[in-house]
Short mmCIF file of C-alpha atoms in Angstrom, two decimals:
data_model
loop_
_atom_site.label_atom_id
_atom_site.label_comp_id
_atom_site.label_asym_id
_atom_site.label_seq_id
_atom_site.Cartn_x
_atom_site.Cartn_y
_atom_site.Cartn_z
CA MET A 548 -13.08 -157.81 -43.62
CA VAL A 549 -9.46 -157.26 -45.13
CA ASN A 550 -7.00 -154.58 -44.50
CA PRO A 551 -6.71 -152.12 -47.34
CA ASP A 552 -3.09 -152.99 -47.84
CA ALA A 553 -3.70 -156.57 -48.08
CA LEU A 554 -6.55 -156.08 -50.53
CA GLN A 555 -4.07 -154.03 -52.64
CA LYS A 556 -1.97 -157.03 -52.84
CA ILE A 557 -4.59 -159.51 -53.61
CA ALA A 558 -6.09 -157.25 -56.35
CA GLN A 559 -2.89 -155.85 -57.77
CA LYS A 560 -4.94 -152.88 -59.14
CA ARG A 561 -3.92 -149.23 -58.96
CA GLU A 562 -7.66 -148.36 -59.03
CA LEU A 563 -8.04 -149.49 -55.41
CA SER A 564 -5.51 -146.87 -54.34
CA GLN A 565 -7.61 -144.16 -56.37
CA ILE A 566 -10.78 -145.30 -54.56
CA LYS A 567 -8.91 -145.34 -51.24
CA ASN A 568 -7.60 -141.79 -51.69
CA SER A 569 -10.98 -140.42 -53.09
CA LEU A 570 -12.90 -141.67 -50.02
CA LEU A 571 -10.56 -139.67 -47.75
CA ALA A 572 -10.19 -136.61 -50.02
CA LYS A 573 -12.39 -134.32 -47.94
CA SER A 574 -11.54 -135.66 -44.55
CA ASN A 575 -8.14 -134.14 -44.20
CA ILE A 576 -7.00 -137.66 -43.18
CA ASN A 577 -3.94 -139.17 -44.84
CA TYR A 578 -4.22 -142.99 -45.00
CA GLN A 579 -0.48 -143.65 -44.92
CA ASP A 580 0.30 -141.41 -41.94
CA ASP A 581 -3.00 -141.59 -39.94
CA LEU A 582 -4.62 -144.91 -40.36
CA LYS A 583 -2.04 -147.34 -41.63
CA PRO A 584 -0.09 -147.58 -38.33
CA TRP A 585 -3.08 -148.87 -36.40
CA LEU A 586 -5.79 -150.13 -38.77
CA ASN A 587 -6.55 -153.85 -38.50
CA ASN A 588 -8.60 -156.15 -40.84
CA GLU A 589 -12.22 -154.83 -40.40
CA ILE A 590 -14.03 -151.63 -41.32
CA THR A 591 -17.73 -151.48 -40.77
CA LEU A 592 -20.14 -148.75 -41.68
CA ALA A 593 -23.78 -148.94 -40.55
CA VAL A 594 -26.95 -146.89 -40.84
CA THR A 595 -28.07 -147.61 -37.31
CA THR A 596 -31.43 -145.59 -37.07
CA LEU A 597 -33.57 -143.60 -39.45
CA ASP A 598 -34.26 -140.89 -36.76
CA ILE A 599 -31.70 -140.28 -33.99
CA ASP A 600 -34.21 -138.60 -31.59
CA ARG A 601 -37.22 -140.62 -32.79
CA ASP A 602 -39.20 -137.55 -33.36
CA PRO A 603 -40.54 -137.32 -36.83
CA ASP A 604 -41.82 -133.78 -36.21
CA ASN A 605 -38.41 -132.17 -36.46
CA GLY A 606 -37.42 -134.22 -39.52
CA LEU A 607 -35.74 -137.65 -39.90
CA GLN A 608 -32.13 -137.55 -38.86
CA THR A 609 -30.28 -140.68 -39.98
CA GLY A 610 -27.69 -142.09 -37.61
CA TYR A 611 -24.46 -143.38 -39.18
CA LEU A 612 -21.77 -145.49 -37.30
CA MET A 613 -18.38 -146.48 -38.33
CA ALA A 614 -16.24 -149.07 -36.47
CA LEU A 615 -12.60 -149.54 -37.31
CA ALA A 616 -10.73 -152.42 -35.77
CA THR A 617 -7.32 -151.44 -34.33
CA LYS A 618 -4.20 -153.55 -33.93
CA ASN A 619 -2.42 -150.78 -31.92
CA PRO A 620 -4.69 -149.20 -29.32
CA VAL A 621 -2.05 -146.61 -28.38
CA LYS A 622 -1.64 -145.33 -31.93
CA SER A 623 -5.37 -145.39 -32.58
CA ARG A 624 -6.05 -143.31 -29.49
CA GLU A 625 -3.39 -140.74 -30.57
CA PHE A 626 -5.16 -140.53 -33.85
CA LEU A 627 -8.46 -139.95 -32.28
CA GLU A 628 -7.12 -137.23 -29.97
CA LEU A 629 -5.27 -135.60 -32.90
CA LEU A 630 -8.40 -135.61 -35.10
CA PHE A 631 -10.53 -133.94 -32.64
CA SER A 632 -7.70 -131.46 -31.72
CA LYS A 633 -7.70 -130.33 -35.36
CA ARG A 634 -11.44 -129.87 -35.23
CA ALA A 635 -11.01 -127.66 -32.25
CA PHE A 636 -8.44 -125.57 -33.76
CA ALA A 637 -10.87 -125.21 -36.70
CA GLY A 638 -13.40 -123.60 -34.37
CA ASN A 639 -15.52 -126.59 -33.22
CA ASN A 640 -16.65 -126.66 -29.57
CA LEU A 641 -15.79 -130.07 -28.09
CA GLU A 642 -17.35 -132.10 -25.31
CA ILE A 643 -15.95 -134.96 -23.46
CA GLU A 644 -18.35 -137.40 -21.62
CA ARG A 645 -17.90 -140.56 -19.70
CA TYR A 646 -20.76 -142.96 -20.76
CA LYS A 647 -20.75 -146.48 -19.06
CA GLY A 648 -17.04 -146.27 -18.57
CA VAL A 649 -16.22 -145.19 -22.19
CA LYS A 650 -14.88 -141.78 -22.98
CA VAL A 651 -16.99 -140.20 -25.69
CA ILE A 652 -15.55 -137.06 -27.56
CA TYR A 653 -17.83 -135.16 -29.88
CA ASP A 654 -18.59 -131.68 -31.33
CA HIS A 655 -20.83 -129.89 -28.99
CA LEU A 656 -24.40 -129.19 -30.51
CA ASP A 657 -26.71 -126.48 -29.28
CA ASP A 658 -29.66 -128.06 -27.40
CA HIS A 659 -32.24 -126.35 -29.70
CA GLN A 660 -30.36 -127.23 -32.75
CA GLU A 661 -28.90 -130.74 -32.01
CA TYR A 662 -31.10 -132.52 -34.35
CA SER A 663 -31.14 -130.14 -37.25
CA PRO A 664 -29.95 -131.33 -40.66
CA SER A 665 -26.92 -128.95 -40.83
CA GLN A 666 -25.81 -129.56 -37.27
CA ILE A 667 -25.82 -133.45 -37.59
CA SER A 668 -24.47 -133.57 -41.20
CA ASN A 669 -21.28 -131.65 -40.05
CA SER A 670 -20.82 -133.16 -36.64
CA LEU A 671 -18.46 -135.92 -35.37
CA ALA A 672 -18.48 -138.14 -32.36
CA GLY A 673 -15.79 -140.66 -31.59
CA ALA A 674 -14.76 -143.31 -28.96
CA ILE A 675 -12.56 -146.30 -28.43
CA VAL A 676 -14.28 -149.49 -27.27
CA ASN A 677 -12.18 -152.53 -26.74
CA ASN A 678 -10.31 -153.02 -30.13
CA PHE A 679 -12.52 -150.76 -32.13
CA VAL A 680 -12.38 -147.04 -32.91
CA LEU A 681 -15.97 -145.73 -33.33
CA PHE A 682 -17.17 -142.76 -35.15
CA ALA A 683 -20.63 -141.43 -35.58
CA ASN A 684 -22.49 -138.27 -36.68
CA HIS A 685 -24.10 -137.78 -33.25
CA PRO A 686 -22.97 -138.81 -29.70
CA GLN A 687 -26.31 -140.65 -29.18
CA VAL A 688 -25.35 -143.03 -31.99
CA ILE A 689 -22.09 -143.90 -29.97
CA LYS A 690 -24.06 -144.36 -26.89
CA THR A 691 -26.46 -146.74 -28.47
CA ALA A 692 -23.56 -148.84 -29.96
CA ILE A 693 -22.12 -149.19 -26.34
CA ASN A 694 -25.49 -150.18 -25.15
CA ASN A 695 -25.65 -152.92 -28.02
CA LEU A 696 -22.30 -154.16 -26.85
CA GLN A 697 -23.24 -154.49 -23.26
CA ALA A 698 -26.70 -155.95 -23.77
CA PRO A 699 -25.97 -158.61 -26.53
CA ASP A 700 -29.67 -159.26 -27.31
CA LEU A 701 -29.92 -155.76 -28.74
CA ASN A 702 -27.27 -156.03 -31.30
CA LEU A 703 -27.31 -157.40 -34.92
CA VAL A 704 -25.50 -160.68 -34.14
CA SER A 705 -28.57 -161.63 -32.02
CA SER A 706 -31.04 -161.15 -34.90
CA LEU A 707 -32.23 -164.45 -36.20
CA GLU A 708 -32.59 -162.87 -39.74
CA TYR A 709 -29.01 -161.84 -39.53
CA GLN A 710 -27.94 -165.20 -38.30
CA LYS A 711 -29.74 -166.98 -41.09
CA ALA A 712 -28.33 -164.68 -43.73
CA SER A 713 -24.69 -164.85 -42.34
CA GLN A 714 -24.75 -168.50 -42.82
CA GLN A 715 -24.72 -167.92 -46.53
CA ILE A 716 -21.56 -165.98 -46.61
CA PRO A 717 -18.63 -167.58 -48.53
CA LYS A 718 -15.55 -168.25 -46.62
CA ASN A 719 -13.22 -166.28 -49.05
CA SER A 720 -15.34 -163.04 -48.77
CA LEU A 721 -13.39 -159.71 -48.68
CA ALA A 722 -16.49 -157.65 -47.82
CA VAL A 723 -20.06 -158.13 -46.58
CA THR A 724 -23.16 -155.99 -46.59
CA PHE A 725 -26.38 -156.80 -44.73
CA PHE A 726 -29.68 -154.93 -45.66
CA ASN A 727 -32.88 -154.84 -43.79
CA LEU A 728 -34.92 -154.26 -46.78
CA PRO A 729 -38.10 -152.76 -45.11
CA GLU A 730 -35.82 -150.24 -43.30
CA ILE A 731 -33.77 -149.60 -46.47
CA SER A 732 -37.00 -148.67 -48.23
CA LYS A 733 -38.16 -146.30 -45.50
CA TRP A 734 -34.60 -144.62 -45.55
CA GLN A 735 -34.69 -144.13 -49.14
CA LYS A 736 -38.29 -143.10 -49.19
CA LEU A 737 -39.34 -146.00 -51.39
CA GLU A 738 -42.51 -148.20 -51.09
CA LEU A 739 -41.37 -151.73 -50.68
CA ALA A 740 -43.73 -153.21 -53.25
CA GLU A 741 -44.62 -156.92 -53.22
CA SER A 742 -42.43 -157.34 -50.15
CA THR A 743 -41.77 -161.12 -50.49
CA TYR A 744 -38.08 -160.74 -49.34
CA HIS A 745 -37.22 -159.00 -46.10
CA SER A 746 -33.34 -159.35 -45.74
CA GLN A 747 -30.34 -159.52 -48.16
CA ILE A 748 -26.69 -160.24 -47.58
CA LEU A 749 -24.07 -159.29 -50.18
CA SER A 750 -20.58 -160.56 -50.31
CA LEU A 751 -17.47 -159.72 -52.48
CA ALA A 752 -14.66 -162.11 -53.34
CA LEU A 753 -11.71 -161.67 -55.74
CA ASN A 754 -9.95 -164.08 -57.88
CA SER A 755 -7.39 -164.02 -60.61
CA GLN A 756 -10.07 -163.35 -63.19
CA GLY A 757 -12.16 -160.59 -61.47
CA LEU A 758 -14.77 -160.03 -58.81
CA LEU A 759 -17.61 -162.28 -57.67
CA ALA A 760 -20.57 -160.41 -55.94
CA GLU A 761 -22.81 -162.95 -54.32
CA SER A 762 -26.13 -162.05 -52.77
CA THR A 763 -28.67 -164.03 -50.78
CA PHE A 764 -32.30 -162.92 -50.21
CA LEU A 765 -34.42 -164.28 -47.34
CA THR A 766 -38.20 -164.76 -47.08
CA ASN A 767 -40.69 -166.26 -44.62
CA SER A 768 -43.06 -167.01 -47.47
CA LEU A 769 -43.29 -170.39 -49.09
CA VAL A 770 -42.03 -169.61 -52.65
CA PRO A 771 -41.18 -172.63 -54.82
CA PRO A 772 -37.54 -172.67 -55.89
CA SER A 773 -36.47 -172.79 -59.62
CA LEU A 774 -35.16 -176.12 -60.79
CA PRO A 775 -31.39 -176.21 -60.96
CA LEU A 776 -29.27 -177.04 -64.17
CA SER A 777 -26.16 -179.07 -63.66
CA GLN A 778 -24.40 -177.52 -66.78
CA PRO A 779 -25.01 -174.69 -69.27
CA VAL A 780 -27.85 -175.57 -71.66
CA PRO A 781 -26.64 -177.15 -74.87
CA ALA A 782 -28.79 -174.61 -76.76
CA LEU A 783 -25.77 -172.12 -76.22
CA GLN A 784 -23.91 -174.08 -78.81
CA TYR A 785 -25.97 -172.18 -81.51
CA ILE A 786 -25.49 -168.70 -80.04
CA PRO A 787 -22.77 -166.77 -81.99
CA GLU A 788 -19.51 -165.82 -80.05
CA SER A 789 -20.06 -162.20 -80.91
CA THR A 790 -23.19 -162.04 -78.72
CA THR A 791 -23.81 -158.78 -76.76
CA LEU A 792 -26.33 -160.29 -74.36
CA ALA A 793 -27.31 -163.89 -73.70
CA ILE A 794 -29.86 -165.29 -71.46
CA SER A 795 -30.16 -169.12 -70.86
CA GLY A 796 -32.03 -171.60 -68.81
CA ALA A 797 -35.02 -173.74 -68.81
CA ASN A 798 -38.78 -173.75 -68.29
CA LEU A 799 -40.03 -170.39 -69.05
CA SER A 800 -43.66 -171.61 -68.58
CA ASN A 801 -43.16 -171.43 -64.81
CA LEU A 802 -41.11 -168.24 -64.75
CA GLY A 803 -44.00 -166.07 -63.41
CA ASN A 804 -44.51 -168.22 -60.32
CA SER A 805 -40.73 -168.74 -59.49
CA ASP A 806 -38.92 -167.38 -56.68
CA LEU A 807 -36.68 -165.28 -59.10
CA ALA A 808 -39.87 -163.70 -60.67
CA LYS A 809 -41.02 -162.57 -57.23
CA LEU A 810 -37.65 -161.16 -56.48
CA TRP A 811 -37.57 -159.37 -59.73
CA LYS A 812 -41.02 -157.91 -59.33
CA GLN A 813 -40.19 -156.80 -55.65
CA GLY A 814 -36.95 -155.02 -56.92
CA THR A 815 -38.29 -153.47 -60.05
CA ALA A 816 -41.63 -152.17 -58.35
CA THR A 817 -39.73 -150.78 -55.43
CA ILE A 818 -37.26 -148.77 -57.56
CA TYR A 819 -39.69 -147.70 -60.40
CA GLY A 820 -42.95 -147.74 -58.71
CA SER A 821 -44.37 -150.76 -60.71
CA SER A 822 -42.71 -153.81 -62.03
CA GLU A 823 -43.99 -153.22 -65.58
CA ASP A 824 -42.26 -149.81 -65.72
CA GLY A 825 -39.17 -151.42 -64.28
CA ILE A 826 -39.09 -154.10 -66.79
CA SER A 827 -39.51 -151.68 -69.72
CA ARG A 828 -36.57 -149.60 -68.44
CA LEU A 829 -34.19 -152.49 -67.61
CA ILE A 830 -34.76 -154.69 -70.71
CA GLN A 831 -35.63 -152.07 -73.27
CA PRO A 832 -34.25 -154.27 -76.29
CA LEU A 833 -36.57 -157.17 -75.45
CA ILE A 834 -39.52 -154.72 -75.12
CA LYS A 835 -38.74 -153.36 -78.51
CA ILE A 836 -38.76 -156.90 -79.95
CA GLN A 837 -42.00 -157.55 -78.35
CA GLN A 838 -43.52 -154.40 -79.64
CA ASN A 839 -42.21 -154.89 -83.16
CA LEU A 840 -43.69 -158.33 -83.60
CA ASN A 841 -46.94 -157.46 -81.61
CA LEU A 842 -46.16 -160.11 -79.11
CA ASN A 843 -46.82 -160.70 -75.42
CA PHE A 844 -43.88 -162.79 -74.35
CA SER A 845 -45.48 -164.33 -71.28
CA GLN A 846 -48.66 -165.32 -73.14
CA ASP A 847 -47.43 -166.03 -76.60
CA ILE A 848 -44.06 -167.68 -76.05
CA PHE A 849 -43.27 -168.46 -72.44
CA SER A 850 -46.28 -170.72 -71.93
CA TRP A 851 -44.91 -173.39 -74.19
CA VAL A 852 -41.25 -173.17 -73.46
CA THR A 853 -40.95 -176.01 -71.02
CA ARG A 854 -37.51 -177.16 -71.59
CA GLU A 855 -34.10 -175.35 -72.27
CA TYR A 856 -33.87 -172.07 -74.11
CA ALA A 857 -31.31 -169.40 -75.01
CA LEU A 858 -31.89 -165.83 -76.10
CA ALA A 859 -29.16 -163.53 -77.49
CA LEU A 860 -28.87 -159.99 -78.77
CA LEU A 861 -26.14 -159.35 -81.44
CA PRO A 862 -24.56 -156.08 -82.80
CA ASN A 863 -26.33 -154.75 -85.94
CA SER A 864 -24.06 -152.78 -88.22
CA GLU A 865 -27.17 -151.37 -90.03
CA ASN A 866 -28.89 -149.61 -87.14
CA THR A 867 -28.80 -149.20 -83.27
CA THR A 868 -31.31 -151.87 -82.76
CA PRO A 869 -29.59 -155.17 -82.11
CA ASN A 870 -30.42 -158.48 -83.91
CA TRP A 871 -31.75 -161.29 -81.85
CA VAL A 872 -31.70 -165.12 -81.73
CA PHE A 873 -34.09 -167.30 -79.75
CA ILE A 874 -33.49 -170.95 -79.43
CA VAL A 875 -35.83 -173.45 -77.74
CA GLU A 876 -35.65 -177.13 -77.24
CA LYS A 877 -38.33 -179.33 -79.09
CA THR A 878 -41.31 -180.16 -77.02
CA PRO A 879 -44.83 -181.67 -77.68
CA GLN A 880 -46.23 -178.12 -77.42
CA LEU A 881 -43.71 -176.62 -79.97
CA ALA A 882 -45.77 -177.13 -83.07
CA ALA A 883 -48.79 -175.36 -81.55
CA GLY A 884 -46.58 -172.59 -80.27
CA ILE A 885 -45.07 -171.87 -83.74
CA ALA A 886 -48.58 -172.02 -85.35
CA HIS A 887 -49.70 -169.51 -82.82
CA LEU A 888 -46.75 -167.19 -83.62
CA ASP A 889 -47.51 -167.58 -87.34
CA ASN A 890 -51.22 -166.55 -86.70
CA ILE A 891 -50.00 -163.43 -84.69
CA ALA A 892 -47.78 -162.49 -87.64
CA SER A 893 -50.56 -162.87 -90.16
CA SER A 894 -52.88 -160.88 -88.23
CA SER A 895 -50.33 -158.09 -87.80
CA GLY A 896 -49.99 -157.69 -91.57
CA PHE A 897 -46.97 -159.86 -92.19
CA ASN A 898 -46.66 -162.48 -94.72
CA VAL A 899 -45.88 -165.98 -93.60
CA ILE A 900 -43.69 -167.63 -96.26
CA SER A 901 -41.38 -170.56 -96.90
CA LEU A 902 -37.87 -170.46 -98.56
CA ILE A 903 -34.97 -172.49 -98.73
CA LEU A 904 -31.69 -171.46 -97.14
CA ASN A 905 -28.58 -173.63 -97.21
CA GLY A 906 -30.83 -176.37 -98.57
CA GLN A 907 -33.10 -176.21 -95.58
CA LYS A 908 -36.71 -175.10 -95.43
CA VAL A 909 -37.14 -171.88 -93.43
CA SER A 910 -40.30 -170.06 -92.35
CA ALA A 911 -40.24 -166.22 -92.63
CA TRP A 912 -42.40 -163.38 -91.48
CA THR A 913 -42.03 -160.69 -94.05
CA GLN A 914 -43.44 -157.29 -94.82
CA ILE A 915 -43.74 -155.82 -98.41
CA ILE A 916 -43.13 -152.20 -98.90
CA THR A 917 -43.62 -150.35 -102.04
CA THR A 918 -41.50 -147.35 -102.91
CA ASN A 919 -42.17 -144.59 -105.69
CA GLU A 920 -39.76 -141.77 -105.77
CA ASN A 921 -39.49 -138.79 -108.24
CA ASN A 922 -41.96 -140.59 -110.71
CA LYS A 923 -39.84 -143.65 -111.08
CA PRO A 924 -41.20 -147.15 -111.45
CA ILE A 925 -42.67 -148.61 -108.34
CA ASN A 926 -40.29 -150.93 -106.48
CA ILE A 927 -41.10 -153.60 -104.07
CA ASP A 928 -38.99 -154.14 -101.00
CA THR A 929 -39.31 -157.20 -98.73
CA LYS A 930 -38.32 -156.81 -95.15
CA VAL A 931 -37.69 -159.81 -93.10
CA LYS A 932 -39.05 -159.29 -89.44
CA GLY A 933 -38.28 -162.83 -88.16
CA VAL A 934 -37.36 -166.34 -89.48
CA HIS A 935 -37.28 -169.76 -87.85
CA THR A 936 -36.41 -173.24 -88.73
CA THR A 937 -35.53 -176.67 -87.08
CA LEU A 938 -32.01 -177.79 -86.36
CA ASN A 939 -31.33 -181.06 -84.64
CA ASN A 940 -33.46 -180.88 -81.42
CA TYR A 941 -34.05 -177.16 -81.54
CA GLU A 942 -36.18 -174.56 -83.18
CA ILE A 943 -34.15 -171.44 -84.07
CA PHE A 944 -35.75 -168.03 -84.30
CA THR A 945 -33.83 -164.97 -85.43
CA SER A 946 -34.43 -161.50 -86.89
CA ASP A 947 -31.82 -161.89 -89.61
CA LEU A 948 -31.43 -164.28 -92.47
CA ASN A 949 -27.62 -163.96 -92.44
CA ILE A 950 -27.40 -164.82 -88.78
CA LEU A 951 -29.54 -167.92 -89.41
CA LYS A 952 -27.32 -168.95 -92.35
CA GLU A 953 -24.19 -168.66 -90.16
CA ILE A 954 -25.91 -170.87 -87.42
CA LEU A 955 -26.96 -173.44 -90.05
CA SER A 956 -23.44 -173.69 -91.43
CA GLN A 957 -22.02 -174.32 -87.91
CA LYS A 958 -18.72 -172.91 -89.06
CA GLN A 959 -18.40 -170.04 -86.56
CA ARG A 960 -17.41 -170.33 -82.96
CA SER A 961 -20.41 -170.33 -80.33
CA LEU A 962 -20.59 -168.45 -77.02
CA LEU A 963 -19.59 -171.55 -75.39
CA GLU A 964 -16.15 -171.15 -76.94
CA ASN A 965 -16.03 -167.54 -75.99
CA PRO A 966 -13.03 -167.06 -73.42
CA LYS A 967 -14.83 -164.45 -71.40
CA PHE A 968 -17.97 -166.60 -71.05
CA LYS A 969 -15.99 -169.79 -70.37
CA ASN A 970 -14.06 -167.82 -67.58
CA SER A 971 -17.40 -167.03 -65.96
CA LEU A 972 -18.65 -170.55 -66.13
CA ALA A 973 -15.64 -171.61 -64.24
CA VAL A 974 -16.30 -169.04 -61.32
CA ILE A 975 -20.07 -169.29 -61.00
CA PRO A 976 -21.12 -172.36 -58.86
CA GLN A 977 -23.17 -175.17 -60.32
CA PRO A 978 -25.88 -176.42 -60.38
CA ASN A 979 -27.62 -173.00 -61.12
CA GLN A 980 -30.81 -171.72 -62.81
CA GLY A 981 -28.95 -170.40 -65.99
CA TYR A 982 -26.95 -167.40 -66.93
CA ILE A 983 -27.39 -163.82 -68.08
CA TYR A 984 -24.14 -162.76 -69.96
CA LEU A 985 -23.19 -159.15 -70.96
CA ASP A 986 -20.08 -158.44 -73.14
CA TRP A 987 -19.24 -155.02 -71.65
CA GLU A 988 -15.92 -154.50 -73.40
CA ASN A 989 -17.26 -154.85 -77.04
CA SER A 990 -20.58 -153.54 -76.85
CA GLN A 991 -20.88 -151.17 -73.88
CA ASN A 992 -22.12 -148.24 -76.06
CA ILE A 993 -25.03 -150.49 -77.38
CA LEU A 994 -25.62 -151.81 -73.94
CA LYS A 995 -25.82 -148.37 -72.17
CA ARG A 996 -27.98 -147.07 -74.89
CA GLN A 997 -30.40 -150.00 -74.73
CA LEU A 998 -29.96 -150.67 -71.03
CA PRO A 999 -30.04 -147.15 -69.35
CA VAL A 1000 -29.61 -148.82 -65.69
CA LEU A 1001 -25.97 -149.50 -66.73
CA LYS A 1002 -25.17 -145.91 -67.01
CA PHE A 1003 -26.01 -145.53 -63.41
CA VAL A 1004 -24.12 -148.60 -62.19
CA GLU A 1005 -21.03 -147.44 -64.07
CA LEU A 1006 -21.05 -144.18 -62.18
CA LEU A 1007 -20.93 -145.99 -58.76
CA ASP A 1008 -17.47 -147.33 -59.46
CA LYS A 1009 -15.76 -145.67 -62.59
CA PRO A 1010 -12.34 -147.24 -61.96
CA LEU A 1011 -13.78 -150.83 -61.71
CA PHE A 1012 -15.72 -150.33 -65.00
CA ASP A 1013 -12.81 -148.83 -66.82
CA ASN A 1014 -11.30 -152.42 -66.64
CA LEU A 1015 -14.55 -154.42 -67.03
CA GLN A 1016 -14.67 -156.93 -69.81
CA ALA A 1017 -17.77 -158.85 -69.18
CA LEU A 1018 -20.60 -159.48 -66.51
CA THR A 1019 -22.37 -162.78 -65.98
CA PHE A 1020 -25.32 -163.15 -63.61
CA SER A 1021 -26.72 -166.45 -62.22
CA SER A 1022 -28.92 -167.72 -59.47
CA TYR A 1023 -27.98 -170.90 -57.54
CA HIS A 1024 -28.10 -172.70 -54.13
CA THR A 1025 -31.87 -172.10 -54.13
CA GLN A 1026 -33.84 -173.59 -51.23
CA PRO A 1027 -37.22 -172.70 -49.75
CA GLY A 1028 -37.08 -169.14 -48.28
CA ILE A 1029 -33.59 -168.40 -49.63
CA VAL A 1030 -32.45 -167.19 -53.03
CA THR A 1031 -28.65 -167.00 -53.68
CA GLY A 1032 -27.28 -165.53 -56.83
CA GLY A 1033 -24.16 -163.73 -58.01
CA VAL A 1034 -22.65 -161.60 -60.68
CA PHE A 1035 -19.11 -162.15 -61.95
CA LEU A 1036 -17.37 -159.06 -63.18
CA GLN A 1037 -14.37 -160.15 -65.35
CA LEU A 1038 -11.66 -157.59 -65.17
CA HIS A 1039 -8.55 -156.93 -67.21
#
């Protein structure tokens, strides 16, 4: 929705030039000479059909359409004719056809091969319609686009789902993507499991700090929205500034029935085949904590966390498994919840003991290990698996005594004072349902090892991730049938 040159001025990033050049690398098109003289402020790429001839017996041939707005029809027509002239000199047989008053030029396809994969993947069709230059991988896609223009009830703008989704687009968006989720799943040969949400619209906006990607999901089902928070939960004041990953919000007891949970289950189950497998791949560090302590988060913890909470992972200099901190606000159910955790620890072979730390009583789950090497006297080693104590209106759980000591001293800076996190809070709208924060710059090696999905995301846009400092996710503007959330990518 913005001319590439204007985007370059807004972003002031050389990486955008790299992306622009790489997209044109295999096309023999030079942006400066061929496109810049006529390209206006809109570039649209669409997957218009899963099968051009609607005959699955000869394979599914996806139809692709690109529409580029022109500010100089003469220059754009010259470009189109020059482009196809080059294809003719390269040995392509061209056809020119008048369709409903529009001149369509395309590579000639043999009748018996016109829908074969090799023919369509290498073919090109083009036309100029009003103030747009159209390109497609088959002339039928161009003709269908012309039909959609002349019969408005056939085009995307007439779709009630699109109209509802487009109302959620922020005014300062630089780019927008609309997804028909059932059709996307068919195209990618995925099973749209637990298909609560049928449409999605994604927008991108730039500011001086980075990039905000905002996404809205729509459903016809009656899904209760999560309760909004007017400010970051105060529990974050106890989370150390050096946190690698932090998750904060309120009322975990209702998490499984919320709109966010249904969206999470649909996404992970569609990508990985089951929501359980998706969770284990996406949040591997939390799964390891659950396994190490013989816990079931949903049954043993979430059920009694009815107010605010904060969970954090911190770098561990001794091994690759990060340390963790979990903070919950006091509730009438807290005492029973802690007693339940102590019982689980005891039944798992851990010792539940009390000790004094910084003058405060602390409960610890410990494991006693004996060592006997080279006939030396037997040594007893005590390993702390988890500790917890009360501080003001909160119960603080952590895997490391030293971390708890630092929190109790309250001498170190908290995550709320971290400049990266503070910048994210200024960008993400309030009220919202809480935050997921990732410090990419200082801990990407740990994160990519523990969260394999980030390796894939990074490959999608290497220049962007080279300058990435932190990511912050949040969900907000929730109303029945609509879930809106965003991820803020803070850049250098």
